[in-house]
Structures are given as C-alpha cells and as structure tokens.
Amino acid sequence: MSPRLASPHQSAVKTGKTGAMQQADKKRRNPVVPMSESEESDSIFHALFEQASVGICYSDFEGVFIRVNPRFCEITGYAAIELIGHSFAEITHPDDIAIDARLGNELIAGTRGPYTLEKRYIRKSGEIVWVRITVTLARTPDGVPHRLVGVIEDINHMMLTEQALRASETRLREAQNVARLASYEIDHRDESRIWSDELFAILEIENAVANPTFELFEQRVHPQDRALIQKTSAEAIASRAPYDLTHRLLMPDGRLKYVEVRGQTSYAEDGTPLRSVGTVQDITSRKQAEIALRQAKESAESANRAKMDFLANMSHELRTPLNAILGYAQLLETEHAGPLLAKQREYLRDIMAGGRHLLELIQDILELAKIDAGRIGLKIEPIDALAVIGDALPLIESMAAARAITLHVARPATGLPQMLADRVRLRQVFLNLLSNAIKYNKLGGRVDVTCVETRPGFLRISVRDTGLGIKPERQAELFVPFSRLGAETMAIEGTGIGLSLTKKLVELMGGRIGYQSVADEGSTFWVDLPIAGQGHATPIEQPASAGNQGEQPAQVASTSRITREQRRLLYVEDNPAHVRLIERALGQIPAVSLTTVHTAELALVAMRSMAPSLILVDLGDPDPLRQESRRRLLAVAEQRRIPVLDLGANQAGERSSGGGEAVDIPRLLAEIERRIGISG
Ligand code: ADP
C-alpha cells in the first residue's frame, strides 16, 4: 500500500459540523427535549470533544483534518476553520513529517497498532510547539477503518526543560573538562558508583571496559595515602560533615598525580550513609609548582643561613685580630710603653684609620647579610624623632668640625608627633645620612636637618647638604651595595654600603627613603616614617630569629657600690692576643687585680672563690654553645648583682649589630674605672 499521508492537500470536506453535532447544538439550546440513547451518547461525546484538556483531531487517510477540538486549536494557534481541509503536514515541523506519515500509513495498512510520537507543530505565530500525539484508527460500525484520530498533549514546557537540562549538563561536562574536574556518585546501599568520564581520564582507566568500584579506585591511590582516605571518610561519616582532602595517585608507570577530592554524604534518619557525591580535581601541575617553589625557598633559606653563619664566623675571626691591632695601636698612642716620634704617631694614625675602616666594612657586610636573611630584630615603638637626632649629633660633630661644616637642626615651633621606629636603627639611619652629607660636602659647607609632617601619617627627616651633588647619569647606582658612584677615586673614605643598608632598614621599619640632588649644588636625602597612633601597626617587638644577638642589653647587672679593697676584675676571653692587650691596658690602673679565664664555665667557678667587682666579657661570639654558657654566666652575675662589661658593646652601652666596634682602650679604661667606683 502506497503511503497516503505523504503530502498536504485540500480536503473535500467543506463543513466542520456533522449532522449529529447540529442535533446536539439544538438540544443544548433546548435541554428539556427528551433524547434517544444515540442522541445522548452523541451529546456526551460532543461535550468531551469540546472540553477535553488534550487536543483531539480527526483526519482522513490523506491526513487532512476533518474535525479539531478547541484545545487542539489552542495548541497550534489556528482557528478550527483554518485547519479543517488542510493536511497535518502543513502545520508539522518539516523534520517530523516523514516519521508521522510513515507511522500513520503503517497504522492504516494494519501493520502496526496505535502509535505515540513526540513531534513538533509550527504554530500560526511561527513558534515551535512540542506535542506528544497518540494516533489510533476510528472504524465504521462494521469495523472498517475510515478515520485517523489523534490525541495531542502539549509537552512543550517539559521538552524545553529537558533541553535546558541537557544543555546545562553539556555545559557542566565541558566546564568540568576544562577545569579537569571529575565527579562521582556513590550509592552506599549497594556500593555502586557512577564516575564521570573525566574521573576515568584522571585515573587513566578505560571507561568502556571498567565498572567503577572502590577497589578499582584504590588500585590507583598511592599506598601511603590509602589510610588517609579511610580515616577522612570515617571521620566524615562520624561527624556527618563534608570532606575535603588532597592525596596522591600512583600510576602503573610510576608517575605521581595529586588530586583534590571534595564530597558530601547524605544519611538516613538512623545515620546510615545513603549517597555520596563529590568532585575530584587533578592538581598535579599546581602541586608540582608548589613543591618546586618550596624546595627553591628552602634551598635559598639554607643558602642564606649558610651565608649568615659564614659571615658571622668570618666577621668574628676577622674582628679578633683587628681588635688586637687597633688595641695595641691605641696602647702605643698612650705612650705607656715609651714616647713616640712624630712620624711614628702618623703611622699609628694610619694603622688605626685603616683598621677602623676594615671593621666598619665587616660590620656593614654582616648587617646587610643579616637583613637579607631576615635575621634582624627590630623594636618598633613610638619615639621622639628630634630626641634621636639630638642624641646622634654629638657623635658626628667632630667629623663636621674637621671639615668646617656647620650643622643646623630646624626645631618646629609646635611639638611634633611621635614616629614609629626602632630607636637604635633610626639613629643608625640618621647617622649614615648625616655622615654622607658631611663627607660629600664642600669644606666650610652647611648641613640642614629638618623634621616635618609630610604626606598624611608620615614624618619626614631630611638631611640637606651644600656638597658635590650626584650627577644624573650616576643616580641609578644609588642604594646599590658597594657602588660609590666615583667617590672611590676621591680621597673620601667609604665602603659603598651605607645607603643600601639605610634603605633596607628604613623599609624594614615601614618607611621610605628618597633624595633630590643637583650636581655641584648639593643633595637632600629624606626618610619618611609612620606617625605613631595613626592606624599604622601598633608598637611591636620584632624578635630577631635564632643566631641574632643584636639587641641584647650589654649591661645586664646593675652596678653596685664598690670599695677600694674590692677591685677584682674577672676577664673571660679565649683569645691570647686579646688577653695580653687587656692585661697590659689594665696595667695602667694599679688598684685593679685581674683574673683571666678562657671559658664561661671557668668564670662560674672563679666567681665563687673571688667575688669579682666586675666581669669583662665579649658577648659577641656567635658560637651557640659558648653563647649558652655565657647566658648562664650573665644570669648568675645578675643574681649576685655583679656588673658585667661587654667588650663588644659600643659606647652608648648598646651592642652594635655586628659587634664590630674596635675596642677603644682609653674609653674602656674609663668605663672600668666608672663601673668599679674608682672615679666617683
Ligand atoms: P659610602 O659613603 O661608604 O661610599 P654610601 O652607600 O653611603 O657609601 O653612599 C654611596 C655613594 O653615594 C657614595 O659613595 C657617594 O658617591 C654617593 N653619596 C651618598 N650620599 C651623598 C651625598 N650626600 N652627596 C653626594 N653623594 C653622595
């Protein structure tokens, strides 16, 4: 049988209403008229047809509509009159005509029974509407098929939702693909699992051949991480909390992978786990980068530590003989050993200048290394900047006087707010800038120091000189360690480290350094530091990390009243050259008897028998073992109220950061006399 529903064509039926329907209309107008059985069934059919919530259509075997109900009209957007006499194909989506026609023809031919099809109509407005159509045959009373009857449900909303769901699933899959995010679902009732394709890909398991199981997953887990997974899962079940863990996978070829697993389990009321869902992300490349970074950091840190240890030991080793050279030079200068010729005095001065320069260099290098290694301790607190400037000026006055340079400090009429800084470091910064302003000034020049509030929340200390200035083409080298910008060819002493050290210190204190310079006119170097109590960090103690003995107070024991008979000095020193130097220097104070021991342990023993009036010790030795014994010695001394004089400390009573000050013999003798009460 040739298909008869292949194409649309005009129907021969001219009217939409049958005789029975016209009868029914009449009855509706006059309901009290009694009806025959067939009239009543017609009436029921009519009511059902007209009011059905599904669309109903009759068509001939050509597919031409003979009758349509109001719901069908609603679904398709056409009026009944516009549909009747037209083929189903005229309002069917072109892609769906052939299948509908084929199934209809099979139904007419009797090779299939009623069928249901999901298809699309094109509504009068042009929109597409999805319908589910069930087509059956209507037969004449003697059983001959003569009409096609379609019952149509509007499934547009459902189809659109389904399509949106499919689209979002596709998007999710694509996103998971891009993010290398895999997902899984576990049904705990039968331990069955669903793995996304990406999870198979991460585990490098062919998904066509394998059924996801815990054993299959566990095969890939690094043996050392299996316990962790079990523990995490047990904890999550016990606490009913979501879980999150990172573990390794070990591929059959020995490659390691890192995955981040996040999941959540739902539970029955009695606490039985029902279902877990989660994601697995391959984070191997991130992890490898992290590991490489950590290793690089660790090796940099250990290199830094090694450098620091080397420098600390080295500087100690260098300072020891240098101190001896400087000490003996000073001893000679006192002419205790006999008068000196003018020439000899001149040589001595050169020896001492050279030695001091070397000490400074060692100290600065050590300091730079310490800052780089983050091993510098700062005590940030509110301080009066002008007081720090005032304290520092006397230390530099003789240097200025030697070059006939006048120093001016502008004191503002109103009080300045306090700044947040480390007092010792700020003085060091200020002294560096001030000594440069003197060194690189013209003879008879001028240096102006000001302290003003500049940008909000910051105080600026400026040091302006009338000196050589810095040529623009050399300014890029400023703050670069060991760069002297040509000063090395002039007879101006320096190491080229001061400014870089100053910059690092200022930045460590949360400040900024800057300058303005005009060649042959002069330079202004300034430092901005935060004002205290303006929302900056509150005063903090920044402890130096291990190995830094930088800021410990040199004098740990309080001085006590000493009578003449009690002037016994205990000197702890393991360096014979130093011992000889100090013995000779103390020879100039006849009222003092000196006992020398070479370890802190021996000093503890000696203390018991001799009750010293003062202990002389160099606390700067970086050896941790010796430091420990020295700490014990200091503790006992403090307990017994015996004063301790640190030979490594500077004149202000603070240990210099590198402990690199030369022993100043005249000052040492004066200090000893003061401490043991000889001179007042
Ligand atoms: P140093 O003074 O030991 O050489 P610094 O690091 O303090 O080292 O300074 C580096 C260089 O910057 C100096 O050698 C000098 O050339 C230049 N410089 C620093 N301060 C001034 C200044 N106030 N005027 C001119 N040049 C300066």
XYZ file of C-alpha atoms and ligand atoms in Angstrom:
707
model
C 0.000 0.000 0.000
C 1.372 3.337 -1.064
C 1.674 5.915 1.706
C -1.216 8.242 1.639
C -0.136 10.749 4.230
C 2.904 11.894 2.265
C 1.813 15.430 1.376
C -0.734 18.035 2.329
C -3.665 18.747 0.071
C -7.000 20.411 0.229
C -9.793 18.397 1.819
C -13.070 17.808 0.119
C -14.908 18.294 3.406
C -16.475 21.703 3.411
C -18.134 21.919 6.748
C -16.810 21.304 10.208
C -20.038 20.082 11.754
C -21.715 16.736 11.302
C -25.475 16.197 11.425
C -25.145 14.730 14.902
C -23.348 17.813 16.092
C -26.032 20.079 14.687
C -28.591 17.981 16.557
C -26.585 18.338 19.725
C -26.452 22.105 19.275
C -30.226 22.172 19.025
C -30.576 20.063 22.183
C -28.202 22.318 24.079
C -30.420 25.271 23.285
C -33.366 23.264 24.483
C -32.184 20.817 27.168
C -35.606 19.660 28.274
C -36.176 17.897 24.961
C -36.008 14.114 25.676
C -33.131 12.300 23.876
C -32.719 8.860 22.364
C -29.759 6.716 23.513
C -27.722 7.547 20.442
C -28.543 11.214 20.813
C -27.334 11.105 24.404
C -24.084 9.386 23.517
C -23.537 11.984 20.801
C -24.111 14.691 23.334
C -21.589 13.206 25.784
C -19.073 12.751 23.012
C -19.601 16.326 21.915
C -19.056 17.660 25.443
C -15.935 15.552 25.857
C -14.581 16.582 22.497
C -15.172 20.258 23.087
C -13.924 20.430 26.659
C -11.091 17.924 26.661
C -7.862 19.193 28.150
C -5.977 17.419 25.385
C -6.122 18.283 21.709
C -8.173 15.913 19.517
C -8.241 15.824 15.745
C -9.842 13.615 13.114
C -8.372 13.332 9.712
C -8.928 11.263 6.633
C -6.361 8.803 5.375
C -4.671 11.629 3.479
C -4.035 13.339 6.776
C -6.479 16.118 6.063
C -8.209 17.487 9.163
C -11.902 16.837 9.317
C -12.515 17.985 12.845
C -10.368 19.585 15.563
C -11.278 20.471 19.119
C -10.715 23.836 20.862
C -7.659 22.522 22.772
C -6.041 21.429 19.505
C -6.689 24.945 18.155
C -5.138 26.398 21.293
C -2.040 24.230 20.942
C -1.486 25.059 17.282
C -2.682 28.653 17.419
C -5.065 28.193 14.481
C -8.853 28.527 14.467
C -10.724 25.352 13.557
C -11.833 26.877 10.292
C -8.229 27.493 9.332
C -7.282 23.881 9.921
C -10.153 21.897 8.508
C -9.482 20.883 4.947
C -5.702 21.229 5.469
C -3.211 18.440 5.885
C -1.405 17.691 9.187
C 1.831 18.173 7.208
C 1.144 21.860 6.701
C 1.492 22.539 10.424
C 4.125 19.871 11.242
C 7.820 20.669 11.587
C 9.468 19.585 8.289
C 11.793 17.195 10.144
C 8.850 15.379 11.743
C 6.534 14.936 8.713
C 8.107 11.792 7.299
C 8.031 9.753 10.508
C 4.474 10.752 11.306
C 3.380 9.880 7.744
C 5.176 6.533 7.837
C 3.675 5.510 11.170
C 0.210 6.671 10.026
C 0.458 4.639 6.840
C 1.529 1.559 8.800
C -1.456 2.064 11.076
C -3.833 2.365 8.105
C -2.243 -0.675 6.495
C -2.709 -2.627 9.707
C 1.000 -3.403 10.078
C 1.101 -1.622 13.425
C -1.252 -0.645 16.142
C -1.865 2.808 17.551
C 1.316 4.801 17.952
C 2.625 7.628 20.103
C 5.098 10.113 18.784
C 6.837 13.198 20.138
C 6.794 15.745 17.343
C 6.739 19.439 16.661
C 3.971 21.596 15.217
C 4.668 25.025 13.853
C 2.153 27.324 15.419
C 0.395 30.039 13.453
C 2.750 32.561 15.118
C 5.724 30.616 13.747
C 6.802 29.248 17.128
C 7.561 25.591 17.516
C 5.494 23.590 19.961
C 6.393 20.098 21.088
C 3.493 17.661 21.365
C 3.013 14.027 22.201
C 0.496 12.632 19.708
C -1.203 9.274 20.024
C -2.822 8.166 16.773
C -5.495 5.496 16.536
C -7.936 4.337 13.871
C -11.663 5.085 14.018
C -13.768 2.379 12.375
C -17.222 2.284 10.853
C -19.833 0.290 12.805
C -18.948 -2.722 10.626
C -15.288 -2.426 11.602
C -13.795 -0.800 8.529
C -11.144 1.778 9.359
C -12.134 5.131 7.954
C -10.543 7.944 10.043
C -7.360 8.720 11.892
C -7.894 10.059 15.401
C -5.096 11.978 17.069
C -4.931 12.842 20.762
C -2.378 15.578 21.359
C -0.696 16.635 24.583
C 1.293 19.852 24.798
C 4.706 18.771 26.108
C 6.475 21.938 25.079
C 7.301 23.028 28.595
C 8.604 19.593 29.513
C 10.685 19.393 26.336
C 12.147 22.853 26.835
C 13.029 21.994 30.434
C 14.597 18.774 29.264
C 16.540 20.568 26.562
C 17.727 23.182 29.057
C 18.751 20.392 31.411
C 20.641 18.621 28.650
C 22.321 21.894 27.634
C 23.327 22.618 31.198
C 24.602 19.066 31.609
C 26.670 19.541 28.466
C 27.963 22.864 29.730
C 28.785 21.301 33.102
C 30.598 18.452 31.374
C 32.524 20.904 29.230
C 33.362 23.081 32.225
C 34.456 20.010 34.179
C 36.561 19.009 31.210
C 38.231 22.378 31.034
C 38.715 22.536 34.798
C 39.809 18.908 34.789
C 37.110 18.474 37.387
C 35.770 14.986 37.648
C 32.705 13.924 39.579
C 31.423 10.785 41.246
C 28.368 9.454 42.944
C 28.304 6.542 45.380
C 25.157 4.709 46.364
C 26.066 3.333 49.795
C 23.203 0.863 49.833
C 24.854 -1.329 47.227
C 28.214 0.492 46.984
C 27.572 1.129 43.285
C 29.246 4.134 41.749
C 28.919 6.488 38.834
C 32.125 8.135 37.628
C 32.279 10.969 35.138
C 34.401 10.474 32.022
C 36.893 12.906 33.479
C 37.370 10.717 36.546
C 38.158 7.745 34.332
C 40.587 10.029 32.485
C 42.305 11.177 35.707
C 42.609 7.591 36.926
C 43.727 6.601 33.419
C 41.236 3.762 33.299
C 39.379 2.859 30.083
C 35.738 3.599 30.952
C 34.326 1.284 28.304
C 35.857 -1.766 29.946
C 35.687 -0.980 33.612
C 32.867 -0.869 36.091
C 33.578 1.755 38.752
C 34.297 0.142 42.102
C 36.116 1.203 45.237
C 38.775 -1.450 44.565
C 39.417 -0.019 41.106
C 39.841 3.447 42.595
C 42.024 2.181 45.419
C 44.363 0.495 42.968
C 45.345 3.949 41.771
C 45.688 5.553 45.217
C 49.264 5.875 46.430
C 49.750 3.089 49.027
C 50.909 5.606 51.619
C 47.718 7.639 51.202
C 45.200 4.801 51.482
C 44.974 5.071 55.256
C 44.384 8.811 54.955
C 41.404 8.232 52.672
C 39.931 5.691 55.042
C 40.458 7.986 58.012
C 38.928 11.010 56.242
C 35.938 9.021 55.129
C 35.377 7.528 58.601
C 35.647 10.982 60.192
C 33.237 12.476 57.662
C 30.695 9.747 58.349
C 31.105 10.107 62.112
C 30.659 13.873 62.010
C 28.316 13.916 59.006
C 30.420 16.788 57.676
C 31.517 17.387 54.093
C 35.012 16.099 53.377
C 37.934 17.618 51.561
C 41.330 16.028 51.106
C 44.335 16.028 48.837
C 46.089 12.759 48.129
C 48.387 11.153 45.646
C 47.665 8.695 42.880
C 50.331 6.301 41.700
C 50.020 5.433 38.026
C 51.105 1.979 36.848
C 54.162 3.501 35.143
C 55.265 5.083 38.435
C 54.048 8.626 37.721
C 52.632 10.532 40.671
C 49.491 12.591 40.435
C 47.870 14.829 43.038
C 44.110 15.071 43.355
C 41.872 17.230 45.472
C 38.691 15.433 46.495
C 35.651 17.220 47.903
C 32.446 15.438 48.731
C 29.357 15.213 50.820
C 27.226 12.321 52.026
C 23.515 12.197 52.724
C 22.258 9.990 55.548
C 19.128 8.112 56.508
C 17.433 9.138 59.729
C 19.205 6.357 61.618
C 22.556 7.715 60.407
C 23.174 5.125 57.680
C 25.047 6.743 54.784
C 22.842 6.766 51.690
C 24.613 8.570 48.919
C 27.848 10.475 48.442
C 28.536 12.955 45.693
C 31.780 14.725 45.075
C 34.349 16.170 42.751
C 37.917 15.172 42.036
C 40.357 17.677 40.606
C 43.727 16.882 39.149
C 46.046 19.422 40.817
C 49.308 17.750 39.812
C 50.781 20.718 37.987
C 49.841 23.141 40.764
C 51.274 20.788 43.370
C 54.482 20.295 41.411
C 54.877 24.057 41.095
C 54.281 24.400 44.852
C 56.824 21.704 45.624
C 59.386 23.284 43.298
C 58.744 26.652 44.929
C 59.066 25.227 48.419
C 62.278 23.442 47.512
C 63.664 26.613 45.934
C 62.674 28.584 49.034
C 64.187 26.001 51.354
C 67.418 25.861 49.419
C 67.541 29.671 49.265
C 66.932 29.781 53.007
C 69.553 27.203 53.726
C 71.995 29.028 51.423
C 71.155 32.214 53.278
C 71.642 30.504 56.616
C 74.963 29.152 55.451
C 75.964 32.605 54.211
C 74.911 34.147 57.507
C 76.782 31.582 59.560
C 79.815 32.005 57.367
C 79.683 35.787 57.647
C 79.067 35.704 61.386
C 82.004 33.389 61.966
C 84.131 35.150 59.436
C 83.477 38.548 60.916
C 84.271 37.214 64.362
C 87.514 35.729 63.063
C 88.409 38.960 61.285
C 87.469 41.216 64.147
C 89.545 39.355 66.693
C 92.959 40.103 65.159
C 91.778 43.535 64.037
C 90.813 44.424 67.569
C 94.234 43.346 68.663
C 95.861 45.565 66.015
C 93.708 48.532 66.966
C 94.073 47.900 70.674
C 97.882 47.764 70.503
C 97.934 50.838 68.280
C 95.917 52.699 70.915
C 98.132 51.369 73.654
C 101.141 52.698 71.791
C 99.367 56.035 71.370
C 99.027 56.370 75.167
C 102.856 56.257 75.198
C 102.649 53.961 78.190
C 105.379 51.899 76.614
C 107.518 54.964 75.888
C 107.381 58.234 73.958
C 106.677 58.212 70.194
C 108.329 60.120 67.386
C 106.085 62.347 65.274
C 106.486 60.008 62.311
C 105.523 57.018 64.447
C 102.375 58.860 65.588
C 101.497 59.482 61.961
C 101.960 55.780 61.082
C 99.888 54.815 64.096
C 97.047 57.038 62.986
C 97.138 55.391 59.552
C 97.103 51.930 61.127
C 94.127 52.898 63.237
C 92.240 54.562 60.353
C 92.812 51.518 58.145
C 91.760 49.152 60.901
C 88.622 51.091 61.697
C 87.681 51.219 58.049
C 88.077 47.470 57.801
C 85.970 46.942 60.917
C 83.253 49.165 59.524
C 83.255 47.224 56.282
C 82.979 43.889 58.088
C 80.205 45.217 60.234
C 78.226 46.634 57.298
C 78.532 43.459 55.248
C 77.375 41.412 58.193
C 74.473 43.764 58.737
C 73.389 43.579 55.084
C 73.584 39.794 55.177
C 71.517 39.757 58.337
C 68.785 41.894 56.814
C 68.746 39.742 53.685
C 68.402 36.634 55.803
C 65.579 38.238 57.815
C 67.668 37.861 60.943
C 67.442 41.336 62.264
C 65.481 42.212 65.351
C 63.572 45.466 65.479
C 61.810 47.064 68.370
C 59.278 49.369 66.780
C 57.862 51.856 69.249
C 56.663 55.460 69.324
C 59.720 57.687 69.540
C 60.560 61.337 69.510
C 62.469 61.881 66.253
C 64.045 65.125 67.388
C 65.388 63.431 70.517
C 67.027 60.726 68.366
C 68.534 63.431 66.139
C 69.720 65.310 69.217
C 71.362 62.162 70.616
C 73.149 61.438 67.358
C 74.554 64.908 66.692
C 77.389 64.813 69.264
C 78.668 61.617 67.643
C 79.224 63.430 64.365
C 80.146 66.929 65.499
C 83.896 66.337 65.438
C 83.636 64.973 61.894
C 81.764 68.121 60.828
C 84.186 70.354 62.649
C 87.150 68.703 60.889
C 85.681 69.891 57.562
C 84.417 73.231 58.937
C 80.855 72.258 58.187
C 78.046 73.790 60.199
C 75.117 71.641 61.298
C 71.676 73.174 61.684
C 68.655 71.415 63.083
C 65.352 73.226 62.495
C 63.151 72.834 65.547
C 59.478 73.355 64.777
C 57.575 75.793 66.987
C 54.864 73.260 67.776
C 55.640 69.794 69.073
C 55.984 67.029 66.528
C 54.019 63.802 66.803
C 55.977 60.699 67.693
C 57.105 58.398 64.905
C 57.062 54.628 64.849
C 60.593 53.302 64.523
C 63.343 51.312 66.160
C 65.348 53.862 68.133
C 68.783 52.315 67.541
C 68.152 51.719 63.842
C 66.737 55.183 63.322
C 69.857 56.682 64.841
C 71.951 54.472 62.560
C 69.945 55.673 59.529
C 70.244 59.290 60.549
C 73.982 58.993 61.239
C 74.527 57.413 57.814
C 72.748 60.263 56.032
C 74.426 62.879 58.176
C 77.928 61.454 57.723
C 77.395 61.351 53.930
C 76.181 64.966 53.997
C 79.446 65.860 55.738
C 81.746 63.593 53.716
C 80.403 64.650 50.327
C 80.088 68.329 51.285
C 82.421 71.169 50.377
C 84.836 72.366 53.006
C 83.048 75.016 55.042
C 79.651 73.822 53.774
C 76.387 73.542 55.607
C 74.040 70.716 56.574
C 70.389 71.326 57.412
C 68.280 68.798 59.238
C 64.510 69.170 59.300
C 61.743 67.017 60.637
C 58.238 67.760 59.357
C 54.946 66.015 58.765
C 54.693 65.489 55.016
C 52.366 63.026 53.372
C 49.471 62.100 55.663
C 50.512 59.918 58.544
C 54.250 60.217 57.976
C 57.048 62.270 59.461
C 59.952 63.186 57.203
C 63.524 63.611 58.396
C 65.517 65.452 55.713
C 69.262 65.990 55.596
C 70.277 68.674 53.103
C 73.868 69.427 52.216
C 75.636 72.019 50.087
C 78.024 69.476 48.648
C 79.025 67.818 45.418
C 75.574 66.564 44.487
C 75.148 63.446 42.379
C 75.377 63.543 38.606
C 72.071 62.480 36.975
C 73.770 59.695 35.000
C 75.039 58.083 38.224
C 71.879 58.392 40.264
C 70.623 54.945 39.203
C 73.537 53.419 41.138
C 72.429 54.950 44.444
C 71.341 52.387 47.043
C 73.222 49.626 45.183
C 75.620 47.859 47.580
C 79.305 48.691 47.046
C 78.512 51.407 44.486
C 80.447 54.518 45.280
C 79.439 56.455 42.156
C 83.001 57.572 41.501
C 83.776 58.537 45.118
C 86.292 55.689 45.174
C 88.626 57.862 43.074
C 88.419 60.692 45.605
C 90.113 60.699 48.949
C 86.800 60.203 50.738
C 86.585 57.200 52.976
C 83.659 54.883 52.425
C 82.543 51.363 51.652
C 79.543 51.985 49.376
C 77.250 50.015 51.651
C 75.823 52.750 53.865
C 72.935 53.849 51.651
C 71.800 50.372 50.670
C 71.840 49.385 54.332
C 69.969 52.565 55.244
C 67.293 51.887 52.620
C 66.759 48.339 53.843
C 66.485 49.475 57.458
C 64.016 52.231 56.592
C 61.853 49.825 54.622
C 62.006 47.261 57.415
C 60.597 49.933 59.727
C 57.713 50.534 57.298
C 59.167 53.728 55.833
C 60.519 55.124 52.584
C 63.745 56.798 51.584
C 64.280 59.261 48.763
C 66.542 62.052 47.570
C 66.905 65.097 45.366
C 70.289 66.075 44.088
C 71.756 68.729 41.829
C 75.367 68.229 40.756
C 77.703 70.816 42.327
C 74.877 72.307 44.399
C 74.053 69.637 46.909
C 71.725 66.819 47.844
C 68.785 66.240 50.138
C 68.194 62.724 51.430
C 64.942 62.126 53.265
C 63.321 59.350 55.216
C 59.548 59.055 55.771
C 58.418 57.008 58.756
C 54.909 56.423 60.074
C 53.496 58.652 62.769
C 52.535 56.712 65.892
C 48.858 56.113 66.655
C 47.633 56.808 63.128
C 46.321 53.420 62.245
C 49.777 52.075 61.469
C 50.958 48.945 63.110
C 50.928 49.309 66.848
C 54.311 49.240 68.528
C 55.701 45.784 68.089
C 58.644 43.793 69.210
C 60.180 42.090 66.227
C 62.271 39.364 67.702
C 65.417 38.544 65.843
C 65.485 34.956 64.769
C 67.946 32.443 66.121
C 71.528 33.445 65.929
C 70.990 37.164 66.238
C 72.469 38.574 69.352
C 71.926 42.044 68.015
C 69.909 43.945 70.528
C 70.547 42.400 73.900
C 71.480 44.917 76.502
C 75.180 44.842 77.149
C 74.873 45.658 80.777
C 72.746 43.058 82.434
C 73.839 43.516 86.006
C 73.235 46.618 87.998
C 76.223 48.490 89.274
C 76.888 48.260 92.969
C 78.825 50.371 95.404
C 82.358 49.049 95.458
C 85.021 49.864 97.988
C 88.673 50.250 97.116
C 89.615 46.826 98.546
C 87.202 45.007 96.294
C 88.551 45.961 92.857
C 88.848 42.484 91.443
C 88.194 42.043 87.747
C 87.286 38.757 86.145
C 88.081 38.684 82.435
C 86.607 35.929 80.274
C 88.441 35.643 76.964
C 89.809 32.756 74.917
C 91.942 34.828 72.599
C 95.529 35.121 73.934
C 96.202 38.282 71.915
C 93.202 39.984 73.499
C 94.153 38.742 76.932
C 97.610 40.237 76.561
C 96.182 43.505 75.290
C 93.714 43.885 78.166
C 96.295 42.803 80.737
C 98.646 45.494 79.506
C 95.922 48.115 79.307
C 94.755 47.321 82.856
C 98.324 47.524 83.996
C 97.693 51.273 83.839
C 95.190 51.010 86.738
C 97.298 49.764 89.675
C 94.298 49.390 92.017
C 92.836 46.612 89.892
C 93.722 42.939 90.142
C 92.859 40.938 87.058
C 91.921 37.256 86.864
C 91.642 35.821 83.376
C 89.816 32.615 82.458
C 89.184 31.354 78.980
C 85.689 29.898 79.268
C 82.392 30.925 80.834
C 82.340 27.666 82.809
C 85.657 28.513 84.417
C 84.359 32.006 85.078
C 81.453 30.483 87.043
C 83.948 28.534 89.163
C 86.175 31.597 89.630
C 83.209 33.744 90.650
C 82.590 31.543 93.665
C 86.102 31.953 95.034
C 86.993 35.512 94.124
C 83.712 37.549 94.272
C 84.671 39.902 91.426
C 83.739 43.560 91.349
C 83.308 43.494 87.598
C 83.270 40.888 84.853
C 84.696 41.697 81.444
C 83.421 39.543 78.635
C 82.862 39.764 74.905
C 79.296 38.642 74.294
C 79.557 38.826 70.539
C 80.919 35.340 69.881
C 78.318 33.718 67.618
C 79.114 30.155 68.689
C 75.789 28.896 70.064
C 77.441 26.652 72.684
C 79.511 29.462 74.053
C 76.508 31.743 73.914
C 74.636 29.324 76.126
C 77.372 29.233 78.770
C 77.641 32.988 78.573
C 73.933 33.325 79.188
C 74.349 31.213 82.309
C 77.260 33.359 83.423
C 75.183 36.510 82.935
C 72.284 35.023 84.880
C 74.496 34.168 87.866
C 76.167 37.587 87.686
C 72.794 39.294 87.716
C 71.702 37.192 90.664
C 74.767 38.260 92.613
C 74.489 41.839 91.406
C 77.939 41.766 89.833
C 78.254 44.251 86.960
C 79.250 42.889 83.565
C 81.004 44.919 80.915
C 80.568 43.702 77.368
C 83.720 44.396 75.388
C 81.743 44.050 72.143
C 79.269 46.796 73.035
C 79.598 50.309 71.694
C 79.987 53.483 73.681
C 76.264 54.034 74.023
C 76.070 50.846 76.024
C 74.294 49.012 73.171
C 75.771 46.132 71.327
C 76.351 47.165 67.740
C 74.603 44.884 65.308
C 77.745 43.136 64.207
C 79.583 43.560 67.461
C 82.253 45.024 65.249
C 83.331 48.098 67.179
C 87.039 48.311 67.800
C 87.992 48.140 71.445
C 88.565 51.731 72.408
C 91.248 51.355 75.098
C 91.044 54.807 76.718
C 87.242 54.596 76.771
C 87.392 51.037 78.134
C 89.683 52.067 80.949
C 87.431 54.998 81.801
C 84.386 52.756 81.756
C 86.065 50.186 84.038
C 87.032 52.906 86.444
C 83.494 54.239 86.436
C 81.955 50.818 86.995
C 84.161 49.841 89.884
C 83.901 53.219 91.500
C 87.474 54.489 91.160
C 86.469 57.812 89.587
C 83.332 58.626 91.511
P 79.926 55.350 51.077
O 79.678 56.716 51.587
O 80.528 54.446 52.095
O 80.641 55.336 49.782
P 77.060 55.072 50.734
O 76.297 53.857 50.414
O 76.687 55.817 51.949
O 78.561 54.633 50.752
O 76.911 56.029 49.503
C 77.108 55.540 48.203
C 77.594 56.626 47.301
O 76.593 57.601 47.113
C 78.752 57.402 47.864
O 79.975 56.746 47.591
C 78.624 58.720 47.164
O 79.233 58.660 45.876
C 77.146 58.889 46.962
N 76.534 59.743 48.013
C 75.928 59.357 49.138
N 75.483 60.440 49.838
C 75.846 61.516 49.132
C 75.662 62.925 49.321
N 75.031 63.444 50.390
N 76.141 63.742 48.363
C 76.768 63.260 47.288
N 76.965 61.929 47.051
C 76.510 61.079 47.960
